[in-house]
XYZ file of C-alpha atoms in Angstrom:
99
model
C 61.019 120.708 131.136
C 63.398 119.922 133.844
C 67.225 119.744 133.773
C 67.185 115.932 133.726
C 64.980 115.789 130.662
C 67.010 118.377 128.812
C 70.206 116.525 129.695
C 68.733 113.326 128.509
C 67.806 114.903 125.148
C 71.355 116.206 124.759
C 72.809 112.825 125.538
C 70.666 111.075 123.098
C 70.901 113.889 120.310
C 66.995 113.783 120.311
C 65.656 115.892 117.351
C 62.134 115.984 118.976
C 63.542 118.734 121.353
C 64.966 121.055 118.575
C 63.294 124.444 118.905
C 62.332 123.662 122.647
C 65.718 124.670 123.934
C 69.342 125.158 123.165
C 72.346 123.971 125.258
C 75.645 125.881 125.438
C 79.066 124.501 126.529
C 80.832 126.900 128.980
C 84.298 125.495 128.058
C 84.040 126.114 124.298
C 81.551 129.025 124.368
C 79.483 127.277 121.658
C 75.699 126.637 121.751
C 73.896 123.873 119.957
C 70.637 122.116 119.271
C 69.699 119.126 121.364
C 70.092 116.887 118.278
C 73.760 118.049 117.498
C 75.996 115.180 116.803
C 79.031 116.815 118.411
C 80.870 115.104 121.201
C 78.711 115.048 124.336
C 79.867 117.624 126.829
C 80.380 117.132 130.575
C 77.079 117.825 132.251
C 78.655 120.433 134.726
C 79.870 122.430 131.670
C 76.401 122.828 130.187
C 73.970 125.688 130.364
C 70.430 125.849 128.872
C 68.569 128.514 127.019
C 65.077 128.911 125.706
C 66.274 130.493 122.466
C 69.363 130.947 120.400
C 69.063 134.725 120.848
C 69.461 134.177 124.644
C 72.560 131.916 124.156
C 74.117 134.758 121.820
C 73.387 137.364 124.486
C 75.195 135.356 127.088
C 78.211 135.290 124.860
C 78.013 132.010 123.069
C 78.527 131.480 119.313
C 76.472 129.182 117.055
C 77.706 125.572 116.470
C 79.127 125.258 112.998
C 77.947 121.550 112.895
C 74.276 121.847 113.816
C 74.004 125.508 112.709
C 71.986 126.373 115.792
C 71.757 129.852 114.413
C 69.441 128.862 111.523
C 65.961 127.760 112.512
C 65.159 125.739 109.350
C 68.524 123.956 109.017
C 68.270 120.185 109.307
C 71.787 118.682 109.047
C 70.572 115.149 108.296
C 68.327 116.354 105.470
C 70.927 118.739 104.021
C 73.657 116.111 104.004
C 71.366 113.593 102.476
C 70.548 116.107 99.613
C 74.271 116.826 99.078
C 75.201 113.144 98.818
C 72.235 112.625 96.398
C 73.610 115.543 94.212
C 76.950 114.014 94.107
C 75.633 110.499 93.188
C 73.704 112.246 90.321
C 76.646 114.013 89.109
C 78.894 110.886 89.134
C 76.182 108.744 87.471
C 75.545 111.332 84.643
C 79.246 111.860 84.148
C 79.037 115.636 84.645
C 82.279 117.396 85.587
C 82.515 119.705 88.585
C 85.390 121.653 87.000
C 85.343 123.965 84.061
C 87.254 123.026 80.957
């Protein structure tokens, strides 16, 4: 995989590349998955890593949006599950607060 292919994956937030590489933004010191929905960085500020461990050793911290430190985290799935739970609670009339 070359630099152009990885950059294209970052620009399009392509989940097919998750686990293949991570990208880090030098100005923020944060690393992300290719599918991260964060603002697209400037290409000249991006560095690529084969693993999250390599990015952390290089001094980057995991993204709080895409949770690049958690291999099994799928932000789209987890958000859908959370919305589904909230819908179920509002439909059944259950209260989130204690009486």
